[in-house]
PDB file of C-alpha atoms in Angstrom:
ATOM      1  CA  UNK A 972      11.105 -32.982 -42.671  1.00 86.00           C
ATOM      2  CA  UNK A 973      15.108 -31.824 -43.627  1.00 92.00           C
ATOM      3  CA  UNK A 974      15.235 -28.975 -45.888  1.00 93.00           C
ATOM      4  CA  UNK A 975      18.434 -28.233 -48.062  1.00 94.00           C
ATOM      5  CA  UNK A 976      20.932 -26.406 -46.463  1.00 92.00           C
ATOM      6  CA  UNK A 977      21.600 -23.342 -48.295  1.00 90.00           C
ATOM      7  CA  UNK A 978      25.130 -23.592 -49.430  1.00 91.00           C
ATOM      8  CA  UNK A 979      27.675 -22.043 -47.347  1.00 89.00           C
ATOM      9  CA  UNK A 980      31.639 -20.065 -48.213  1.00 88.00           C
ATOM     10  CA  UNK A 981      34.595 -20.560 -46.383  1.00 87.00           C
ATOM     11  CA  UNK A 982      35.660 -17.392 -44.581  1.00 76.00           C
ATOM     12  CA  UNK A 983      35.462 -15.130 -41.572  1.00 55.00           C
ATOM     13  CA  UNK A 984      33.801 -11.894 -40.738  1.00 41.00           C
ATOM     14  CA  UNK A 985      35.606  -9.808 -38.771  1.00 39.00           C
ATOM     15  CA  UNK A 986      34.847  -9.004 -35.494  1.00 36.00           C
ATOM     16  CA  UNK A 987      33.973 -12.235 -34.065  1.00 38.00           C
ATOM     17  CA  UNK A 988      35.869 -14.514 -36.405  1.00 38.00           C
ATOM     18  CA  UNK A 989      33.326 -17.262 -38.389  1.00 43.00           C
ATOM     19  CA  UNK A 990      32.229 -19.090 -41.457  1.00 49.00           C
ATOM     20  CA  UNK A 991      29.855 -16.841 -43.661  1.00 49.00           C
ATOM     21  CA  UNK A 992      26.187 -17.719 -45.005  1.00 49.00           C
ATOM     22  CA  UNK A 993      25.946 -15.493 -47.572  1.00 51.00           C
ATOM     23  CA  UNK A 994      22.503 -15.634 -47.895  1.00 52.00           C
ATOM     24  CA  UNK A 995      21.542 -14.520 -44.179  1.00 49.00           C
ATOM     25  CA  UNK A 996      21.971 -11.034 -42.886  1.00 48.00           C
ATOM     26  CA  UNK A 997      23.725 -10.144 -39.707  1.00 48.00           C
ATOM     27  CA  UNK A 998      24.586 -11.490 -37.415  1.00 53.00           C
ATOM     28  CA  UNK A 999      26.105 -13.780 -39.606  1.00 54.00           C
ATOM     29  CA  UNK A1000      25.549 -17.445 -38.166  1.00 59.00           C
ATOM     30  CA  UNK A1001      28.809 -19.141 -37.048  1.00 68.00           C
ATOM     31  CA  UNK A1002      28.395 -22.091 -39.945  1.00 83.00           C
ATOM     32  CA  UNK A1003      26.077 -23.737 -42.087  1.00 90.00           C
ATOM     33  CA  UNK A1004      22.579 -23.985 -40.889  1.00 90.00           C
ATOM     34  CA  UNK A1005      20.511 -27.218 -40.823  1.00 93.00           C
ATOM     35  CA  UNK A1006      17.030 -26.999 -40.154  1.00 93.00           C
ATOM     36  CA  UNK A1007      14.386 -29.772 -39.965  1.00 93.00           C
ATOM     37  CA  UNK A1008      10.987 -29.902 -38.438  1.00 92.00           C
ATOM     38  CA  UNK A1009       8.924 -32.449 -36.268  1.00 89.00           C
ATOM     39  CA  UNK A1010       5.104 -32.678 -36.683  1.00 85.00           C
ATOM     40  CA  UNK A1011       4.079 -34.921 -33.661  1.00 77.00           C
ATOM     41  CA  UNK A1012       5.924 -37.622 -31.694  1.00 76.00           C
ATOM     42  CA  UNK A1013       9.292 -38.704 -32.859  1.00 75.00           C
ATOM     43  CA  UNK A1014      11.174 -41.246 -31.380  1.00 80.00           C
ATOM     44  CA  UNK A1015      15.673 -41.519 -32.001  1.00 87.00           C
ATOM     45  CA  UNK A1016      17.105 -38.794 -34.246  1.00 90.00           C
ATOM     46  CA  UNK A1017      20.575 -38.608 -35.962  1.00 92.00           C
ATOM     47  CA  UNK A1018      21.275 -36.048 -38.010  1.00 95.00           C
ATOM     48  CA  UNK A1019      25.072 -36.230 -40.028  1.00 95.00           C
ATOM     49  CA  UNK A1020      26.768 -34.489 -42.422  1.00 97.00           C
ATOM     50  CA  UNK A1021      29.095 -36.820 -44.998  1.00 97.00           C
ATOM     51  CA  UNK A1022      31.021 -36.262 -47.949  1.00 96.00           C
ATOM     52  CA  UNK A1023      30.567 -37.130 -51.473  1.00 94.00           C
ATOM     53  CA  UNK A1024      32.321 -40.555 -50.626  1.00 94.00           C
ATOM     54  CA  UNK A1025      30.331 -41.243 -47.486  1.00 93.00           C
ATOM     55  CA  UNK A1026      32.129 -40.012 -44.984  1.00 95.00           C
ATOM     56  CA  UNK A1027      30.497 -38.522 -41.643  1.00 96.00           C
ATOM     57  CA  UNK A1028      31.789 -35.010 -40.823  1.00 96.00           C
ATOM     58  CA  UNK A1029      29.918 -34.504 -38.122  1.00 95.00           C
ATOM     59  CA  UNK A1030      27.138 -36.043 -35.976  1.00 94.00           C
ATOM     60  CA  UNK A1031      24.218 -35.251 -33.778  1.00 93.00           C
ATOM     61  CA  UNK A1032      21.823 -37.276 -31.901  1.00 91.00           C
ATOM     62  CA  UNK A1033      19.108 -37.112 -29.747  1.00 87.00           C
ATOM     63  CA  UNK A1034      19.171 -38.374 -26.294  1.00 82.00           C
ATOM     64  CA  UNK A1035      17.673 -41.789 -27.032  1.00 70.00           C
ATOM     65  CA  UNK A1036      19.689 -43.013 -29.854  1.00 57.00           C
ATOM     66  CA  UNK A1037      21.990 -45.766 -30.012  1.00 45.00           C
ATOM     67  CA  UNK A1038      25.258 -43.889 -30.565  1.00 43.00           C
ATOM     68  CA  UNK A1039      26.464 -40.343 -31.522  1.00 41.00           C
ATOM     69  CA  UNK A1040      26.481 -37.149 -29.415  1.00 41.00           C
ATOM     70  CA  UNK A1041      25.023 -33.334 -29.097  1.00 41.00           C
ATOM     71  CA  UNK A1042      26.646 -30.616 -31.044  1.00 43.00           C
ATOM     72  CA  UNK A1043      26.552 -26.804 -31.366  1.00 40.00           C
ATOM     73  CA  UNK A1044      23.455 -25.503 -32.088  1.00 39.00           C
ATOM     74  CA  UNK A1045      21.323 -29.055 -31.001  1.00 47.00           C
ATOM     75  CA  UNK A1046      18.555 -29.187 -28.956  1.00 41.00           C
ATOM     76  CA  UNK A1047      18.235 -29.241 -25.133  1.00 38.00           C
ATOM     77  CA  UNK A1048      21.099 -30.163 -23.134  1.00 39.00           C
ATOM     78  CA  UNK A1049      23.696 -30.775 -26.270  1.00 53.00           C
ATOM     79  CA  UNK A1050      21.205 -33.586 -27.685  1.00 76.00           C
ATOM     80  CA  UNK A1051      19.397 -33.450 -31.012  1.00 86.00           C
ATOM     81  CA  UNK A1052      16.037 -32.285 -30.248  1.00 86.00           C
ATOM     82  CA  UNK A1053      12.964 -34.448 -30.887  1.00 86.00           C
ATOM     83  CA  UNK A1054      10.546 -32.052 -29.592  1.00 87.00           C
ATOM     84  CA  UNK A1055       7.610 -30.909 -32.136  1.00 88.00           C
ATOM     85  CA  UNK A1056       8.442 -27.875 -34.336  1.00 90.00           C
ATOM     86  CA  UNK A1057      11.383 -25.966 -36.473  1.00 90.00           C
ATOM     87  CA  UNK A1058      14.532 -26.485 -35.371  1.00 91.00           C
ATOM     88  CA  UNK A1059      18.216 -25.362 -36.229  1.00 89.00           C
ATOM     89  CA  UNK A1060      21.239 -27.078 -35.775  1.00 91.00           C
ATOM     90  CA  UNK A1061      24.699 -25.048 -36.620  1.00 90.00           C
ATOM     91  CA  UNK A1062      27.804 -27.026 -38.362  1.00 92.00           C
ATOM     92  CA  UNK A1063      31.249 -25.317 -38.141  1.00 90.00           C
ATOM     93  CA  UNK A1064      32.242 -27.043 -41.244  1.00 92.00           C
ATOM     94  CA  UNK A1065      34.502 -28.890 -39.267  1.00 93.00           C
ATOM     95  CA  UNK A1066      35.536 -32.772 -39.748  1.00 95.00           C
ATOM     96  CA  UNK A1067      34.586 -33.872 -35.894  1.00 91.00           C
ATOM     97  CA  UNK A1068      36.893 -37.240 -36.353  1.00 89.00           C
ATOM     98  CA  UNK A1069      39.738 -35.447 -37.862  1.00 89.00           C
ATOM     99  CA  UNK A1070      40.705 -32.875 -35.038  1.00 88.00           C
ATOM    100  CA  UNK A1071      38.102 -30.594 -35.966  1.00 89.00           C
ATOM    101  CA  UNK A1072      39.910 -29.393 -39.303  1.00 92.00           C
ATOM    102  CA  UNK A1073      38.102 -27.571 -41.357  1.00 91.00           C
ATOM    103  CA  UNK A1074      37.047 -28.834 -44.524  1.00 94.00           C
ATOM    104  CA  UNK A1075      37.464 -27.982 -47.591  1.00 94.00           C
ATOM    105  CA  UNK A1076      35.029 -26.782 -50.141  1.00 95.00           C
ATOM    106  CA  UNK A1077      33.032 -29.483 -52.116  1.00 96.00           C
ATOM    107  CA  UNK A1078      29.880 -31.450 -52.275  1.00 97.00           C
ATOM    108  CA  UNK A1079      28.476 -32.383 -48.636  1.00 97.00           C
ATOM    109  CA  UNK A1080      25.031 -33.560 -47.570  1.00 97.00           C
ATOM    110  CA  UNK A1081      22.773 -33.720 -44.731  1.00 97.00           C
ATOM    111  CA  UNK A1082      21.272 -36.606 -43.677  1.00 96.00           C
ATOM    112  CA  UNK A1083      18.079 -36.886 -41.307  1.00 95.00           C
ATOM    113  CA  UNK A1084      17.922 -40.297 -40.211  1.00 92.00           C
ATOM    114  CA  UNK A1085      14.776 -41.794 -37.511  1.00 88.00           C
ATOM    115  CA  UNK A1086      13.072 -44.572 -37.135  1.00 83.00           C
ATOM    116  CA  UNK A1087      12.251 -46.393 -39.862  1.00 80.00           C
ATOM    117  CA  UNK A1088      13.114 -43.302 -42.454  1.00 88.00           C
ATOM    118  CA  UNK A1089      15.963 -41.025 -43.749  1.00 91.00           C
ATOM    119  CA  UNK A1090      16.364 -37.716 -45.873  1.00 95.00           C
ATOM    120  CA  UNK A1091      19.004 -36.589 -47.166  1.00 96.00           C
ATOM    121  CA  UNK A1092      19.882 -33.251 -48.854  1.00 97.00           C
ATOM    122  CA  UNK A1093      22.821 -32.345 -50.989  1.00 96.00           C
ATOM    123  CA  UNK A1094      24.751 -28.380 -49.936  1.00 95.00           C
ATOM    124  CA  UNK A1095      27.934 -26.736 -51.010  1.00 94.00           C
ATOM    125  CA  UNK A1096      30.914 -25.457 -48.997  1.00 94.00           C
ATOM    126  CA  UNK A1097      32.167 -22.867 -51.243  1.00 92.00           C
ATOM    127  CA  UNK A1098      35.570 -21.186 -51.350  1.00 92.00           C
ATOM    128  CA  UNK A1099      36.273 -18.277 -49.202  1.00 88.00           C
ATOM    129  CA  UNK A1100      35.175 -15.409 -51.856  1.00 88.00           C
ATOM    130  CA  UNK A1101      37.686 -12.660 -50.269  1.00 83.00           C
ATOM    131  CA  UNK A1102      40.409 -14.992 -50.943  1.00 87.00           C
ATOM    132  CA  UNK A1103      39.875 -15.832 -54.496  1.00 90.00           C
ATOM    133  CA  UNK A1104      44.005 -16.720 -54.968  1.00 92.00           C
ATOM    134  CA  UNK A1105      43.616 -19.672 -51.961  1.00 92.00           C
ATOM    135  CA  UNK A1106      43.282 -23.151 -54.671  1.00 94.00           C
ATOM    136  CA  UNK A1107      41.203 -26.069 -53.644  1.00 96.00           C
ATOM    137  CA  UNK A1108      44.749 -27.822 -53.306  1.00 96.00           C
ATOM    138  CA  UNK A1109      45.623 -25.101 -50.755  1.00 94.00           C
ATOM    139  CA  UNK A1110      42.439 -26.017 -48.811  1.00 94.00           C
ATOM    140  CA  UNK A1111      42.760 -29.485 -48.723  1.00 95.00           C
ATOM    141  CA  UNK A1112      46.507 -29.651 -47.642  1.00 95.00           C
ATOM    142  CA  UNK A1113      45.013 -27.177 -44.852  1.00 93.00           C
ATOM    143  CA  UNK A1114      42.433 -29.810 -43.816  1.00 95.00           C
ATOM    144  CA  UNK A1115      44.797 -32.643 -44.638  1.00 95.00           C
ATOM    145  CA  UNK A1116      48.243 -30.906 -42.513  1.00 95.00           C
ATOM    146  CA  UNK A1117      45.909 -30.038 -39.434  1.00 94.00           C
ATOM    147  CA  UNK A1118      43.942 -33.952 -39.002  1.00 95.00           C
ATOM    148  CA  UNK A1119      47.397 -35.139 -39.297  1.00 96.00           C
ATOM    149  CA  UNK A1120      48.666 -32.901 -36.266  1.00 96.00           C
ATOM    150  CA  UNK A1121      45.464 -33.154 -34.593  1.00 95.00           C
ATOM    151  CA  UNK A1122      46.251 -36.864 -35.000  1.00 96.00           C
ATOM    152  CA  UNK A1123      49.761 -36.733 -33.043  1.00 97.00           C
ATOM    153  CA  UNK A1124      48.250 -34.623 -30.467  1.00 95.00           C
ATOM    154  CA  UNK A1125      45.489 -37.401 -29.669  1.00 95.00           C
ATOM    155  CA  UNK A1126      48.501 -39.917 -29.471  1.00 96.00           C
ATOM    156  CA  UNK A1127      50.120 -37.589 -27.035  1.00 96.00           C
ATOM    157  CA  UNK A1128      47.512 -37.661 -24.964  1.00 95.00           C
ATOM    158  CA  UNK A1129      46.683 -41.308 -25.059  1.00 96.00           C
ATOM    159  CA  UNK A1130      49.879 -42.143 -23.892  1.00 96.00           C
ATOM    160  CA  UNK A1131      49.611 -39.575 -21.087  1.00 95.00           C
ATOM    161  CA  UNK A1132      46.396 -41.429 -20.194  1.00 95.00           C
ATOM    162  CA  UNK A1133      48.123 -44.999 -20.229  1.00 96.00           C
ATOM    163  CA  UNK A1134      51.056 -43.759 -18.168  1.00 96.00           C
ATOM    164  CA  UNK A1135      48.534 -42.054 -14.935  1.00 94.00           C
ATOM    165  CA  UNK A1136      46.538 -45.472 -15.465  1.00 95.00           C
ATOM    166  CA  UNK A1137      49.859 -47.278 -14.737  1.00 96.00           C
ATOM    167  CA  UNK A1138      50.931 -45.171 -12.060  1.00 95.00           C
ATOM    168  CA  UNK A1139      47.442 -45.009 -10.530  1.00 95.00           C
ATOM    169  CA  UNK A1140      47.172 -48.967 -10.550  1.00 96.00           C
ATOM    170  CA  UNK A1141      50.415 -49.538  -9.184  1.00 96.00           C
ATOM    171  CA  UNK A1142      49.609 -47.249  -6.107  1.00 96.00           C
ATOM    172  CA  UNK A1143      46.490 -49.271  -5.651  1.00 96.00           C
ATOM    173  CA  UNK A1144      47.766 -52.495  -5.870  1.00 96.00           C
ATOM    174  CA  UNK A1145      50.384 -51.441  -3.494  1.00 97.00           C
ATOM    175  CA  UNK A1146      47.682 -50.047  -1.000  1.00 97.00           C
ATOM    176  CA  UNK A1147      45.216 -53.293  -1.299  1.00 96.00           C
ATOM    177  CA  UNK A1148      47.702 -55.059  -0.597  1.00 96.00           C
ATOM    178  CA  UNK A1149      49.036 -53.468   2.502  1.00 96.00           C
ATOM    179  CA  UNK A1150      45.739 -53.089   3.974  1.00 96.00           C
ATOM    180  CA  UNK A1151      45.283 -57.030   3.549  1.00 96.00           C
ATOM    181  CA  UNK A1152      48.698 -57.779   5.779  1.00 96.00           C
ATOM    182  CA  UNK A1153      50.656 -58.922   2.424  1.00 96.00           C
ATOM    183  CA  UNK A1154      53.762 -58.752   1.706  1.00 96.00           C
ATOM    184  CA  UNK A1155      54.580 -55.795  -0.605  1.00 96.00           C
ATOM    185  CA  UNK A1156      58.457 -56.980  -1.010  1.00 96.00           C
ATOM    186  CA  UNK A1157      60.201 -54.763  -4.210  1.00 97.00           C
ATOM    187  CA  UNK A1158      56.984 -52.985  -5.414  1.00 97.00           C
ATOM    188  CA  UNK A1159      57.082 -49.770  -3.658  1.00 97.00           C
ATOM    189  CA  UNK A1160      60.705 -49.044  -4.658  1.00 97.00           C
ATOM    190  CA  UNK A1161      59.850 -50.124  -8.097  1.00 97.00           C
ATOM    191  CA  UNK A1162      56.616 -47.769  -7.936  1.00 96.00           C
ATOM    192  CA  UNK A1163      59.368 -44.976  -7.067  1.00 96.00           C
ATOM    193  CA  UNK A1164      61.740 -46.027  -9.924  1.00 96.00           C
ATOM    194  CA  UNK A1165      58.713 -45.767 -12.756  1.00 95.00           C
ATOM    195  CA  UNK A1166      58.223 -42.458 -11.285  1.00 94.00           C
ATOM    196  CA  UNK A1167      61.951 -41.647 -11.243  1.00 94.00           C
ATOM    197  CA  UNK A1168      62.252 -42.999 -14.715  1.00 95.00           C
ATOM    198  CA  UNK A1169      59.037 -42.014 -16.491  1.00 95.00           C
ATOM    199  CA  UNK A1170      58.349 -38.531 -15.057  1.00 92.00           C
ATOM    200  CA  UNK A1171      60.849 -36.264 -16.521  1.00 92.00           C
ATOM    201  CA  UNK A1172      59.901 -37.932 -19.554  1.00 94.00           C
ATOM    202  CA  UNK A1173      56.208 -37.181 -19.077  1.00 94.00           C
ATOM    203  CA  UNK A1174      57.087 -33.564 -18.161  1.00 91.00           C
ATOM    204  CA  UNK A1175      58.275 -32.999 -21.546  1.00 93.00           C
ATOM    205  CA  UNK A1176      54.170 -33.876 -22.715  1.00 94.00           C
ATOM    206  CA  UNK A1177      52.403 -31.830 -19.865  1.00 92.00           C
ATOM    207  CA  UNK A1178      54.379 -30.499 -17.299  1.00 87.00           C
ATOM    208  CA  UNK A1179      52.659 -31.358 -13.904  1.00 79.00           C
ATOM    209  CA  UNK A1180      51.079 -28.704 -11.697  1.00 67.00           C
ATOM    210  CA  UNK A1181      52.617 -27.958  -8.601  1.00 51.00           C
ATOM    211  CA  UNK A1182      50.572 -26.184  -6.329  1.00 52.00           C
ATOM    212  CA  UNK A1183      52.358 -26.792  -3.156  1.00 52.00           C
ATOM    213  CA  UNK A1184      55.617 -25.120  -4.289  1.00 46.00           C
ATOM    214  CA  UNK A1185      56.134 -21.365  -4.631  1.00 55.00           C
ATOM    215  CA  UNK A1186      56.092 -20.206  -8.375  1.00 48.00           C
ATOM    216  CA  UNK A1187      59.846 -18.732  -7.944  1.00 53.00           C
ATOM    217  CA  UNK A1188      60.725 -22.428  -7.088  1.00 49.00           C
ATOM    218  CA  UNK A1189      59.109 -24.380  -9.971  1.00 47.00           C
ATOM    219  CA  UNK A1190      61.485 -25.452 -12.805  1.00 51.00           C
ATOM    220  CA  UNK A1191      61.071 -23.332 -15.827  1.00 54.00           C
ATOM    221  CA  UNK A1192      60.055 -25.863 -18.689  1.00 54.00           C
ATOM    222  CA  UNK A1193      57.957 -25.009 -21.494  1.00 65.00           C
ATOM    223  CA  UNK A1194      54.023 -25.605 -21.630  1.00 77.00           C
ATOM    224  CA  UNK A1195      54.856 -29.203 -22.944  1.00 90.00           C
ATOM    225  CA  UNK A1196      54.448 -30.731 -26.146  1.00 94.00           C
ATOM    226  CA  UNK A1197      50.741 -31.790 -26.073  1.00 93.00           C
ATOM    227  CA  UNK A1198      49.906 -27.576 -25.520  1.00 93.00           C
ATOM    228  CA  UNK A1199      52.191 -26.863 -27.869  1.00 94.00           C
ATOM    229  CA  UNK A1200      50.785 -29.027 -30.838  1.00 94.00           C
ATOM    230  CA  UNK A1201      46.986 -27.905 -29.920  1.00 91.00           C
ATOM    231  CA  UNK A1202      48.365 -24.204 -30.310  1.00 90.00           C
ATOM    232  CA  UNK A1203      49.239 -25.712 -33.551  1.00 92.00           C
ATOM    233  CA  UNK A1204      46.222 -27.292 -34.276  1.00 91.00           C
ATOM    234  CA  UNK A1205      44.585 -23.835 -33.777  1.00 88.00           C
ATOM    235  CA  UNK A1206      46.778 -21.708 -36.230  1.00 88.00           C
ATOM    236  CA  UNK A1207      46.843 -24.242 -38.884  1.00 89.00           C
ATOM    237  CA  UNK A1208      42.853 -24.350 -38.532  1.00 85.00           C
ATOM    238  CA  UNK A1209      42.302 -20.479 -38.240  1.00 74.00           C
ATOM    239  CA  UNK A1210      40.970 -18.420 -40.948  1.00 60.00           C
ATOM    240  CA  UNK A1211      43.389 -15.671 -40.129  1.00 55.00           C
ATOM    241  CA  UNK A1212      42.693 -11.932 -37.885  1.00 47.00           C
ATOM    242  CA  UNK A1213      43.281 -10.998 -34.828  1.00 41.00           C
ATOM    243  CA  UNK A1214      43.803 -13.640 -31.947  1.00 44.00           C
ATOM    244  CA  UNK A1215      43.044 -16.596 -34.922  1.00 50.00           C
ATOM    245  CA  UNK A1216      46.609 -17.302 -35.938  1.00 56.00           C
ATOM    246  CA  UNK A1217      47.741 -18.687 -39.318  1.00 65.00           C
ATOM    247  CA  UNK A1218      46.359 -17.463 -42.898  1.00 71.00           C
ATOM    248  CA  UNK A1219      43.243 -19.098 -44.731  1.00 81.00           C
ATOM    249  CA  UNK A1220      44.471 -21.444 -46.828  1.00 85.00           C
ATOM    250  CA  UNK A1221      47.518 -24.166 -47.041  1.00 87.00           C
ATOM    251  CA  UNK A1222      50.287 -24.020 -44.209  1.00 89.00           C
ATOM    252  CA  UNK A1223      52.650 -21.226 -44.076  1.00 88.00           C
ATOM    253  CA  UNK A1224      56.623 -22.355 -44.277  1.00 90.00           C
ATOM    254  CA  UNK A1225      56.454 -21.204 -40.695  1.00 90.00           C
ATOM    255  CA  UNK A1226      53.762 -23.562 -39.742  1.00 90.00           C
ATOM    256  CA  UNK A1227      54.936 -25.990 -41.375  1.00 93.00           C
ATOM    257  CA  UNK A1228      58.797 -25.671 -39.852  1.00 94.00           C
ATOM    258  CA  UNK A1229      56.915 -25.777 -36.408  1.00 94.00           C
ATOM    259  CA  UNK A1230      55.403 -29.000 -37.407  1.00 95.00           C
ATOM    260  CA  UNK A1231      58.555 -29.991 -37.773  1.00 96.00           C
ATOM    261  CA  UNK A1232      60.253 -29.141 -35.090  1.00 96.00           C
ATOM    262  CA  UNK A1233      57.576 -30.601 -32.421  1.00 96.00           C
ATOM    263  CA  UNK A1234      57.294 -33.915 -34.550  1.00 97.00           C
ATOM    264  CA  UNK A1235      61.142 -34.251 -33.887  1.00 97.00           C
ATOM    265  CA  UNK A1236      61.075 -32.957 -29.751  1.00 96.00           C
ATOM    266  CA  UNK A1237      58.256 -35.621 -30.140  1.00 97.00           C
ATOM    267  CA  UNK A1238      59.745 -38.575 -31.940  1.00 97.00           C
ATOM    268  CA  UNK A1239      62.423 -37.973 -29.202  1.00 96.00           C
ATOM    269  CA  UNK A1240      60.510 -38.329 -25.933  1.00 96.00           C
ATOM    270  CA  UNK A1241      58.470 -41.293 -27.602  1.00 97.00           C
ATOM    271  CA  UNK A1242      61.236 -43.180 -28.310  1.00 97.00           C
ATOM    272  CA  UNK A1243      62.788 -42.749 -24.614  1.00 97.00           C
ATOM    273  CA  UNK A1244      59.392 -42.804 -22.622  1.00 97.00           C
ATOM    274  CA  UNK A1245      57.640 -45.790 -24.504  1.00 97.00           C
ATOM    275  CA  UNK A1246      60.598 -48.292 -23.211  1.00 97.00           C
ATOM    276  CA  UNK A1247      61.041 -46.615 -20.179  1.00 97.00           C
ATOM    277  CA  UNK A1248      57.366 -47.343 -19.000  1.00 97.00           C
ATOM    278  CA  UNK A1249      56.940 -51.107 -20.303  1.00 97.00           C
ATOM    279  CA  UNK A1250      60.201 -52.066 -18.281  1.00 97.00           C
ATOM    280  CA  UNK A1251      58.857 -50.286 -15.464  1.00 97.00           C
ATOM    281  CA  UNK A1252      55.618 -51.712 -15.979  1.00 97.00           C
ATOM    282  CA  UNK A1253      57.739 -55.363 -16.157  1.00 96.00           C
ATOM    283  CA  UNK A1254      59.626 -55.231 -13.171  1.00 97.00           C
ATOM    284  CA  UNK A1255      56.945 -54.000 -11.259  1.00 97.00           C
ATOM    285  CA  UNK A1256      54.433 -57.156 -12.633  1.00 96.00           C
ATOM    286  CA  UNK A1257      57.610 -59.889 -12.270  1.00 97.00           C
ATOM    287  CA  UNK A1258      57.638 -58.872  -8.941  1.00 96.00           C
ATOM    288  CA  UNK A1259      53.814 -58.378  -8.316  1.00 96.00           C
ATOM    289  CA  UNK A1260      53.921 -62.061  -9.480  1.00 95.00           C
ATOM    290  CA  UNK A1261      56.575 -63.401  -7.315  1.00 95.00           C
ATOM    291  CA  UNK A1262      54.680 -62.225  -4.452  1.00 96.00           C
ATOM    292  CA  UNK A1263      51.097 -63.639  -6.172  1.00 95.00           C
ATOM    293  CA  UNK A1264      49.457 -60.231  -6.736  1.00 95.00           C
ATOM    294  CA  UNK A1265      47.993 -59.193  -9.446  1.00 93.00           C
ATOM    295  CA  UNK A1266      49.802 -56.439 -11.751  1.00 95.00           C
ATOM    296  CA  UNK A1267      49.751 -53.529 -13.770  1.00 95.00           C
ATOM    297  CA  UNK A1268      46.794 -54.149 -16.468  1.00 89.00           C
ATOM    298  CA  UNK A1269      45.943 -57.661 -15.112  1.00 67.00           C
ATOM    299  CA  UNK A1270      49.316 -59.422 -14.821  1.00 59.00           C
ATOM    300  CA  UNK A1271      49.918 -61.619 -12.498  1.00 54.00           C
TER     301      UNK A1271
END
């Protein structure tokens, strides 16, 4: 059994910062609450919640279904609970594929889906009713402005993924093939020239901890550019107050000059680093293949 969510505002209360169900007293619940309730056995649970066009916000499901995940406010462990009773599961109103942005207000729906059945039942996300000047236009270039940054930060950090995987497989195929008595010929010099090429680069993403050196020796850089965008990320998303960030509402000209400004330090780094690691990645596999190893990724 789902029951319909009671509709929910946009907003914060003040202190802790959160959405507002205006129909519960305090403590006021940090989102809209979905509640359903199990009479017996029940096998796979997914509970979403999608837009007027069908798309999924968010998703929850319990341990033994196919696909999904746990979210605030589900059962045991992170999971969608299955167990027999009432139950209450908490949405942010955040888009979970979209950098967590909030949404804007509109039609959404909940949708209880288990073996063999669904329910669904409609709720509104209202607008934040101490801000009565913020448009719907001002809310969705908020939700729109923030997946999009959200979105560069997540290609940030995929590249900083593919660039350890590189570096990680080239010291292993450098290792395996030491400790079988081959020949290594060119590859650790060209391990040491991906480093020497692609590491400041990198640096300019996440700068690297350094442990081993004393604080008053580390080079002063910034906190990078993937920190910086989530920083972004989190004033463009805040509902204003203290320790939240940006206003309620569509991007300030500041946020939106800061956007700018990272999207160009970005652009530039891309544009060097990208190159810079295929080459490396190319020498290091031409030679890898000379010697009959396999390569970075497979090549051989």
């Amino acid at each position: 059994l789902l029951y319909t969510p009671r509709d929910i505002a946009r907003g914060r209360a003040a202190p802790p910062l959160q959405e507002m169900d205006l129909n519960v007293p305090d403590p006021l619940p940090d989102g809209a609450l979905l509640h359903y309730a199990i009479q017996g056995e029940a096998g796979p649970l997914s509970l979403e919640v999608v837009t007027a066009d069908g798309r999924v916000m968010q998703r929850w499901a319990s341990p033994d279904a196919a696909a999904g995940g746990g979210g605030p406010g589900a059962g045991r462990g992170g999971g969608l609970s299955t167990d027999p009773g009432f139950h209450r599961v908490v949405w942010r109103l955040r888009d979970q594929g979209s950098g967590n942005a909030k949404v804007p207000p509109g039609s959404y729906t909940a949708r209880l889906t288990w073996d063999g059945g669904e329910a669904e039942r409609p709720f509104q996300v209202l607008p934040d009713p101490l801000n009565p000047t913020i448009t719907q236009a001002d809310y969705e270039a908020q939700y729109r402005i923030t997946g999009e940054v959200a979105a560069t930060a997540a290609e940030i950090r995929a590249l900083l993924r593919r660039i350890g995987a590189a570096r990680d497989e080239a010291i292993e195929i450098v290792a395996a093939a030491r400790a079988a008595d081959r020949d290594v010929g060119l590859l650790p010099e060209l391990l040491q020239q991906m480093e020497a090429d692609v590491a400041p680069l990198e640096a300019r993403l996440d700068p690297p901890d350094r442990p081993d050196v004393p604080v008053s020796e580390v080079p002063a850089t910034g906190a990078g550019l993937v920190s910086d965008y989530g920083t972004l990320v989190g004033y463009l998303n805040s509902g204003g107050g203290y320790g939240a960030g940006g206003a309620e509402g569509a991007p300030t000209a500041g946020g939106l000059a800061r956007r700018a400004d990272l999207d160009a330090a970005w652009a530039e780094v891309r544009d060097a680093l990208v190159p810079a690691l295929e080459q490396a990645i190319e020498r290091f596999n031409d030679e890898a293949s000379r010697l009959e190893l396999e390569g970075i990724g497979g090549g051989s």
